[in-house]
C-alpha atoms as one frame of an Amber mdcrd trajectory, in Angstrom:
protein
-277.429 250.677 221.997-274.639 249.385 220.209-272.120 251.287 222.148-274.162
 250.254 225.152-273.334 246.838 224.854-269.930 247.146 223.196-268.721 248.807
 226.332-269.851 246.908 228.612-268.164 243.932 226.715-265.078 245.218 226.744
-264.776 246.081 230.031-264.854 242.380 230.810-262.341 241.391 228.068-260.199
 243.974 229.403-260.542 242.184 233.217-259.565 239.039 231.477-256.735 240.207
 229.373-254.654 240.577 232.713-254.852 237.171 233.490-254.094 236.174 229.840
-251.009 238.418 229.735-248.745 240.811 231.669-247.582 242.467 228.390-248.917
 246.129 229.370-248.073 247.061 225.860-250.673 244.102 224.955-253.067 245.615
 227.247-253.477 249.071 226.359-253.418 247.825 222.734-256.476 246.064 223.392
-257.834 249.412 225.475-257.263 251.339 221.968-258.633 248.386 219.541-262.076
 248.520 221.967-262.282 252.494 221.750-261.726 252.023 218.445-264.404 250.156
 217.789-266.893 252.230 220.163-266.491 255.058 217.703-267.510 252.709 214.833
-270.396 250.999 216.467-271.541 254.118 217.701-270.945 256.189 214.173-272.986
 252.500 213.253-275.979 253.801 215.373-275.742 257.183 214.078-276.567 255.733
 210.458-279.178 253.662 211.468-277.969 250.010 212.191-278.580 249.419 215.270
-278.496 246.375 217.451-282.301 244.592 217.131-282.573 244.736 220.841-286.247
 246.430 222.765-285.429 248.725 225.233-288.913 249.409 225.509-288.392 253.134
 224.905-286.557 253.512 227.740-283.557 254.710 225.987-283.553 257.180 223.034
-280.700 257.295 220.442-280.907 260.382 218.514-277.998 262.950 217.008-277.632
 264.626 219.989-276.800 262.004 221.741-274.603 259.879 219.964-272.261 263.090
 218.925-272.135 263.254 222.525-271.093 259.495 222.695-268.651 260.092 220.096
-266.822 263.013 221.370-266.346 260.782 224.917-265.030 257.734 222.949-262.943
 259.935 220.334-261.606 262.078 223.617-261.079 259.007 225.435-258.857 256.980
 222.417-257.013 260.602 222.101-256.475 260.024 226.594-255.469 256.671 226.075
-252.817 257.144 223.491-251.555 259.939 225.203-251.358 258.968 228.655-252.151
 255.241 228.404-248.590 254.293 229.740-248.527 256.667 233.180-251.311 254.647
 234.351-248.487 252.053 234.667-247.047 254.153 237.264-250.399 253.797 239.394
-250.199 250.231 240.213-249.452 247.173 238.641-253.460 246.481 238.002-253.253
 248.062 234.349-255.780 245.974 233.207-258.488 246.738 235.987-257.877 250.148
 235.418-258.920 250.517 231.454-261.823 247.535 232.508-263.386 250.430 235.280
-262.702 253.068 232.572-264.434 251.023 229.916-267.608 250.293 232.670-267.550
 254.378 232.776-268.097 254.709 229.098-270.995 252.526 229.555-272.547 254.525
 231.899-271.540 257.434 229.585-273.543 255.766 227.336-276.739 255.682 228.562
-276.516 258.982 230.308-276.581 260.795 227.196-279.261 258.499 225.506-281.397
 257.631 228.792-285.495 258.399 228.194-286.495 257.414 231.840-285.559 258.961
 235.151-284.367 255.254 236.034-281.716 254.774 233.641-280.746 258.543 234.324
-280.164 256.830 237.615-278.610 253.975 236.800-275.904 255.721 233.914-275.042
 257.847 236.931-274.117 255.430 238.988-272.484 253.266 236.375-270.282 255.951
 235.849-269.393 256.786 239.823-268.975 253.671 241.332-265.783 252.872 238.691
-264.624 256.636 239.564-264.096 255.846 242.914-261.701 253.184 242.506-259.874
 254.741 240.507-259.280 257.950 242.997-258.289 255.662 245.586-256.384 253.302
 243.204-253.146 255.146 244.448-253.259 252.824 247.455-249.534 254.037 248.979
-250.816 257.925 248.792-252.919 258.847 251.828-254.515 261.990 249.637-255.085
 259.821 247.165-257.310 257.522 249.967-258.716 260.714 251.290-259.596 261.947
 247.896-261.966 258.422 247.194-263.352 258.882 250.812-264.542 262.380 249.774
-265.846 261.401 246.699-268.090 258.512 247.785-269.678 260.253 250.249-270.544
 263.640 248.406-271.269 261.064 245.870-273.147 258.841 247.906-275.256 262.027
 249.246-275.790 263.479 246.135-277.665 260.106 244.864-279.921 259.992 247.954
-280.952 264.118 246.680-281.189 262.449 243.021-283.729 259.302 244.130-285.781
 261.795 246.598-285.955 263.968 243.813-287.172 261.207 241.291-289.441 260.128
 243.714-291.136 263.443 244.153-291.038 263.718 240.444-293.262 260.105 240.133
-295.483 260.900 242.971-296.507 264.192 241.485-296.498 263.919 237.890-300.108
 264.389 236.291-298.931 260.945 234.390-297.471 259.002 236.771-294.617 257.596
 235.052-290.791 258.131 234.479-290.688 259.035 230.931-288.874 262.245 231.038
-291.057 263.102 227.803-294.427 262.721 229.989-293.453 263.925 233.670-295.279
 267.160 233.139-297.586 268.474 230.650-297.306 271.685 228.664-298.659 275.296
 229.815-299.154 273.608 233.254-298.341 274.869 236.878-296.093 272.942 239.185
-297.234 272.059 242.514-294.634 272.596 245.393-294.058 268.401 245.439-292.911
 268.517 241.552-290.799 271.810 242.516-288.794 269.812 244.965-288.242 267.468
 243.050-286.906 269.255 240.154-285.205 271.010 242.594-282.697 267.853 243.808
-282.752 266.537 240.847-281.203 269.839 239.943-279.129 270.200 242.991-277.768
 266.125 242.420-276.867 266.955 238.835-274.935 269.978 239.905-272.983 268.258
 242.546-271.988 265.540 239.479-270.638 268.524 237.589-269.055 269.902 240.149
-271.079 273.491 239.892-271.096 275.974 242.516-272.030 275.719 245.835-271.819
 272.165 245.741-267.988 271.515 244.128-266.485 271.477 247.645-265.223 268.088
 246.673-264.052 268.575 243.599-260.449 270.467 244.217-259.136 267.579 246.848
-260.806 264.747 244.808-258.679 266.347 241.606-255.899 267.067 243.903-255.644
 264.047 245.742-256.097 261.328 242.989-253.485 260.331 240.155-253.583 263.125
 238.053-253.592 260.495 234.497-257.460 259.372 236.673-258.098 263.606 237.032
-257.730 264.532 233.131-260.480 261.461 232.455-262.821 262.501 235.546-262.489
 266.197 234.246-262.650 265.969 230.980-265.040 262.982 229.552-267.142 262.455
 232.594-267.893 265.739 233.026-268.828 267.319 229.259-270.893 263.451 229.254
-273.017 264.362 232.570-273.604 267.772 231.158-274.742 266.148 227.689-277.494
 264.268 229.945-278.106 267.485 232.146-279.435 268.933 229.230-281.381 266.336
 227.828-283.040 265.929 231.454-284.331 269.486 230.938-285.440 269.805 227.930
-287.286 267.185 227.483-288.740 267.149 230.530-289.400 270.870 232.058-288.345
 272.837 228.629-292.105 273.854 228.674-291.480 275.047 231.565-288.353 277.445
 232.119-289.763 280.193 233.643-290.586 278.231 236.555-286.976 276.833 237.215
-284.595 279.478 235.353-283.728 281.664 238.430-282.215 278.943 240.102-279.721
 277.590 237.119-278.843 281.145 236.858-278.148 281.681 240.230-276.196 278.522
 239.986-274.457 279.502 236.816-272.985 283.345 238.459-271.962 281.065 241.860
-270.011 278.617 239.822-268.284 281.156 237.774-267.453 283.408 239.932-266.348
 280.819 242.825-264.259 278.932 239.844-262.696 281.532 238.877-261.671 283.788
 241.473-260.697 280.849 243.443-258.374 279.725 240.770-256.196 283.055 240.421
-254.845 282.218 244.632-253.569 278.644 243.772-250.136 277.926 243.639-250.352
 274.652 242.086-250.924 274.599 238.687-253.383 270.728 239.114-255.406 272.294
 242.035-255.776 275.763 239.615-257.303 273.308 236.762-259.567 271.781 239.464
-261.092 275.088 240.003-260.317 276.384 236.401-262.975 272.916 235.444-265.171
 274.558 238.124-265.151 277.618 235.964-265.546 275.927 232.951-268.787 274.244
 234.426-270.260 277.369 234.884-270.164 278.362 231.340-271.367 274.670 230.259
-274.906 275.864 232.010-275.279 278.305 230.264-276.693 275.956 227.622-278.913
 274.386 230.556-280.231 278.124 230.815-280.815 278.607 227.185-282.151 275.424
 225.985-282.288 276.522 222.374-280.993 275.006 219.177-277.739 277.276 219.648
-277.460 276.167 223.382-277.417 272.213 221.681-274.819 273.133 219.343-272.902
 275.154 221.816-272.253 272.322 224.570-271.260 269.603 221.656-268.673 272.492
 220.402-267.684 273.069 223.989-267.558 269.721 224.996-265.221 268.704 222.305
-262.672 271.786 222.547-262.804 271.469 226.287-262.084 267.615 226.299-258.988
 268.237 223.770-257.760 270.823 225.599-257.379 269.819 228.780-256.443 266.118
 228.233-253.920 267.586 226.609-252.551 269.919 229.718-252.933 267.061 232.055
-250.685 264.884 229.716-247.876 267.542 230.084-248.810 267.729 233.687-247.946
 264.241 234.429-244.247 264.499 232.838-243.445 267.604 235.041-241.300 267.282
 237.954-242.625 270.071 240.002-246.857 270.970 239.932-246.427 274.352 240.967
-246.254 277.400 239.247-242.676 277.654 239.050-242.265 274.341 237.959-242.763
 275.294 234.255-239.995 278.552 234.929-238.353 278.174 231.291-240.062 274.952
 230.368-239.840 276.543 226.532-236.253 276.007 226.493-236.254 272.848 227.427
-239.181 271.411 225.731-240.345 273.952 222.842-243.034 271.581 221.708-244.388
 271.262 225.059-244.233 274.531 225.968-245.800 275.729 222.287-248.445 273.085
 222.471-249.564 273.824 225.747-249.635 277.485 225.326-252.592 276.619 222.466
-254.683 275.056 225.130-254.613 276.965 227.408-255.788 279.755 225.241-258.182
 277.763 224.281-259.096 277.289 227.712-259.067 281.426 228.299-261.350 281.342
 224.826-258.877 283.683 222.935-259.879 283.754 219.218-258.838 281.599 216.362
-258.706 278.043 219.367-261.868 276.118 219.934-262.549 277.682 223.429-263.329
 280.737 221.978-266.146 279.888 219.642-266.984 277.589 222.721-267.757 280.412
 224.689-269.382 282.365 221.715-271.830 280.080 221.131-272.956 279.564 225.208
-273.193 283.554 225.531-274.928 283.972 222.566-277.918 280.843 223.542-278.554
 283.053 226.413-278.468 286.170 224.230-280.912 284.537 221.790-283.785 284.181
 224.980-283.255 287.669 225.445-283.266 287.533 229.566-280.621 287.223 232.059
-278.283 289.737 229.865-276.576 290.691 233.129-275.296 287.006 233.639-273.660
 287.077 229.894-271.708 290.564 231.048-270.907 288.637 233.998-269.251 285.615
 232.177-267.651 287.928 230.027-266.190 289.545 233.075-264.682 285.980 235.015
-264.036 284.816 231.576-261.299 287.681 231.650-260.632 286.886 234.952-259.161
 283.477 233.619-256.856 284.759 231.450-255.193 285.972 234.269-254.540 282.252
 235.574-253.962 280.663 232.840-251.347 283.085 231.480-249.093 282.779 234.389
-247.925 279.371 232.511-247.834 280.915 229.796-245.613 283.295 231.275-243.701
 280.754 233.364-242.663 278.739 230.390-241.482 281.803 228.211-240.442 284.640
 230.316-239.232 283.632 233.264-235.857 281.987 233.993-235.591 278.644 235.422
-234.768 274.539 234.365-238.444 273.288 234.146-237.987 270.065 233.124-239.804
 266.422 232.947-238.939 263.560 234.820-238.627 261.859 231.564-237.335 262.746
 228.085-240.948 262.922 226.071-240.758 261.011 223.238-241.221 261.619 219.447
-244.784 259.749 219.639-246.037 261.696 222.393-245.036 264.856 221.142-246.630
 263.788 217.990-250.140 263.472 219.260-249.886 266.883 221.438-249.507 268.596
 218.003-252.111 266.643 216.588-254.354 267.958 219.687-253.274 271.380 219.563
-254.384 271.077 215.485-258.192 269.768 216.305-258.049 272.881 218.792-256.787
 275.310 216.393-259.283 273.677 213.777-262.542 273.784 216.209-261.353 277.757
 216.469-261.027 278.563 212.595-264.021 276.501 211.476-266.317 275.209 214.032
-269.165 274.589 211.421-266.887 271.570 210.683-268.233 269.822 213.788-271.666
 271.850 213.903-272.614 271.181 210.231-273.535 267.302 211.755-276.352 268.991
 213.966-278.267 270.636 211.195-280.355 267.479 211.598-280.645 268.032 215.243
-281.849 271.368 215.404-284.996 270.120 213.058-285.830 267.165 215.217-285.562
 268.380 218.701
């Protein structure tokens, strides 16, 4: 709750501290004070003080759920700090843009601690409306206006599947309420009314994490928008939706997976192999991440599949290394004159620390051992393992997982072993270089001892 309110706080002080001053320094040091004291508040909940305030039980903080809040703010202070001063280049509305960010970590707060299908609902939309501004906040780019138009009305189409689907859910729920805990009770049969509507609720969810078939927005809304807006939209947004995705699940149809598993699955093999295959024809390297976070999506539900205690600890681990890792690549991203491929031709000559820190994630990305994507990975395939069905879909992420090496080694290659001036528009300086190390470190250190972050859910797995 604390974070809750916090948030939403902030995101007003931040709307007011452009009229106060036009010291963009001053503003995005009042961005990183605020994030800074999300993570405290919300480490505040995780100990037990929270604020005195009755939500009636319509919100539900446990450890799940506020590691997931804490990876979003942490990831988010880490975004900030390292790409805080290209939103500059945006527009001159600085301030705005950290308020609508701030607004999105309140909905990212109560979509990973919501206990009603309404604030499901209302977390979702707290956290799209703000993302559509800030696709279109390039106002002088035409993709970047294109890109918003896109994403409000997939948006706007997936919320009508969402409030169908809640409706069916209400209508035919034994209890007739919108406690996710008491939609349907145990060792029962679903009607065809309840099936439908776990069925768009399912579909709406999917289209919010851009899984396969319904991610045909996804590459031009990534594409078109300011790529410092598409490393926050892929990164924090997403692994935060997917937090909720799972909670949704479990607490409400876990007693009943073999009813619903056939279609996740069939979800699961679309989005990786559509992700993935896609990815290895691009020729610029933003669009390949926009289908490489397509890809990465599709091994994210495989803990939506699972739904077991290593499926919980799996999508915290995975949400954490995936968040570092890809912040990170954007941030390098933005600096680089030329997107495509060739762009990064010899980029390890001219920025070694770049080049090196980039190589780690993006084989973290590709889940080679001893980075964070690896264990990552481990610990989705081996949730499913655990259930002991759908073995064939674990061969086949194995397989497009080694598919995306393929991708994501032709920057590797580009930046060591081919010849060419890949350069930034700007000399990086020490500070920024400083914090891509310190990323590349929390990746290395998620790789060589993951129990590190998983030794805070031992609580979890006894309470869930």
């Amino acid at each position: 709750m604390n974070a809750i309110v916090l948030s939403a706080i902030w995101g007003i002080v931040m709307m007011f501290s452009g009229i106060f001053t036009k010291s963009k320094t001053a503003i995005r040091n009042v961005a990183v004070a605020g994030l800074a004291l999300l993570l405290a508040v919300n480490y505040a909940d995780m100990i037990g003080h929270h604020l005195a305030i009755d939500v009636h039980k319509m919100l539900y903080f446990d450890t799940f759920g506020l590691l997931g809040n804490a990876i979003a703010f942490g990831s988010t202070l880490l975004y900030v700090l390292l790409s805080g001063r290209d939103m500059e280049r945006v527009g001159n509305n600085l301030a705005e843009y950290f308020a609508l960010i701030f607004f999105v970590l309140c909905g990212v707060a109560i979509i990973t601690t919501f206990n009603t299908l309404l604030m499901l609902f209302l977390g979702i939309e707290i956290i799209s409306i703000p993302l559509y501004i800030l696709t279109g906040s390039d106002k002088r780019n035409l993709k970047s206006n294109e890109a918003a138009l896109k994403y409000f009305l997939m948006g706007s189409f997936s919320t009508g599947l969402m409030l169908l689907g809640i409706a069916f859910l209400y209508g035919a729920s034994p209890t007739g309420t919108f406690f996710i805990d008491d939609l349907w009770s145990k060792g029962g049969t679903m009607g065809p009314i309840f099936m439908a509507g776990l069925l768009l609720l399912l579909v709406s969810m999917a289209f919010k994490v851009s899984a396969a078939p319904f991610h045909f927005w996804t590459p031009d809304v990534y594409d078109g928008a300011p790529t410092v807006f598409t490393s926050f939209m892929a990164t924090i947004v997403k692994v935060s939706i997917f937090v909720g995705f799972v909670r949704l699940f479990d607490e409400a149809f876990g007693d009943s997976q073999g009813q619903w598993q056939v279609f996740v699955a069939i979800i699961t093999a679309a989005t990786l192999f559509i992700g993935n295959i896609t990815a290895v024809f691009q020729q610029s390297v933003k669009r390949m991440l926009a289908y490489s976070s397509i890809a990465q999506a599709g091994f994210m539900l495989l803990a939506l599949l699972a739904l077991n205690g290593v499926a919980k600890e799996g999508i915290i681990l995975y949400a954490a290394a995936y968040s570092v890792a890809t912040i990170g690549i954007f941030a390098i991203l933005i600096r680089m004159k030329d997107y495509t491929f060739e762009g990064f031709n010899g980029l390890a000559r001219q920025q070694p620390v770049l080049a090196a820190t980039c190589t780690i994630f993006l084989l973290s990305l590709a889940g080679i051992p001893l980075t964070g994507g690896f264990f990552a990975k481990y610990y989705m395939l081996s949730s499913v393992v655990a259930t002991g069905h759908y073995l064939w879909l674990v061969i086949f992420a194995v397989l497009c997982a080694a598919v995306s090496v393929y991708y994501y080694f032709r920057v590797i290659q580009a930046m060591y072993f081919k010849e060419g001036d890949g350069t930034t528009e700007t000399e990086p300086g020490a500070g920024f270089k400083g914090l891509l190390v310190i990323l590349a470190a929390i990746v290395l250190v998620l790789g060589v001892f993951p129990q590190s972050l998983l030794n805070q859910l031992t609580h979890l797995i006894y309470t869930w």
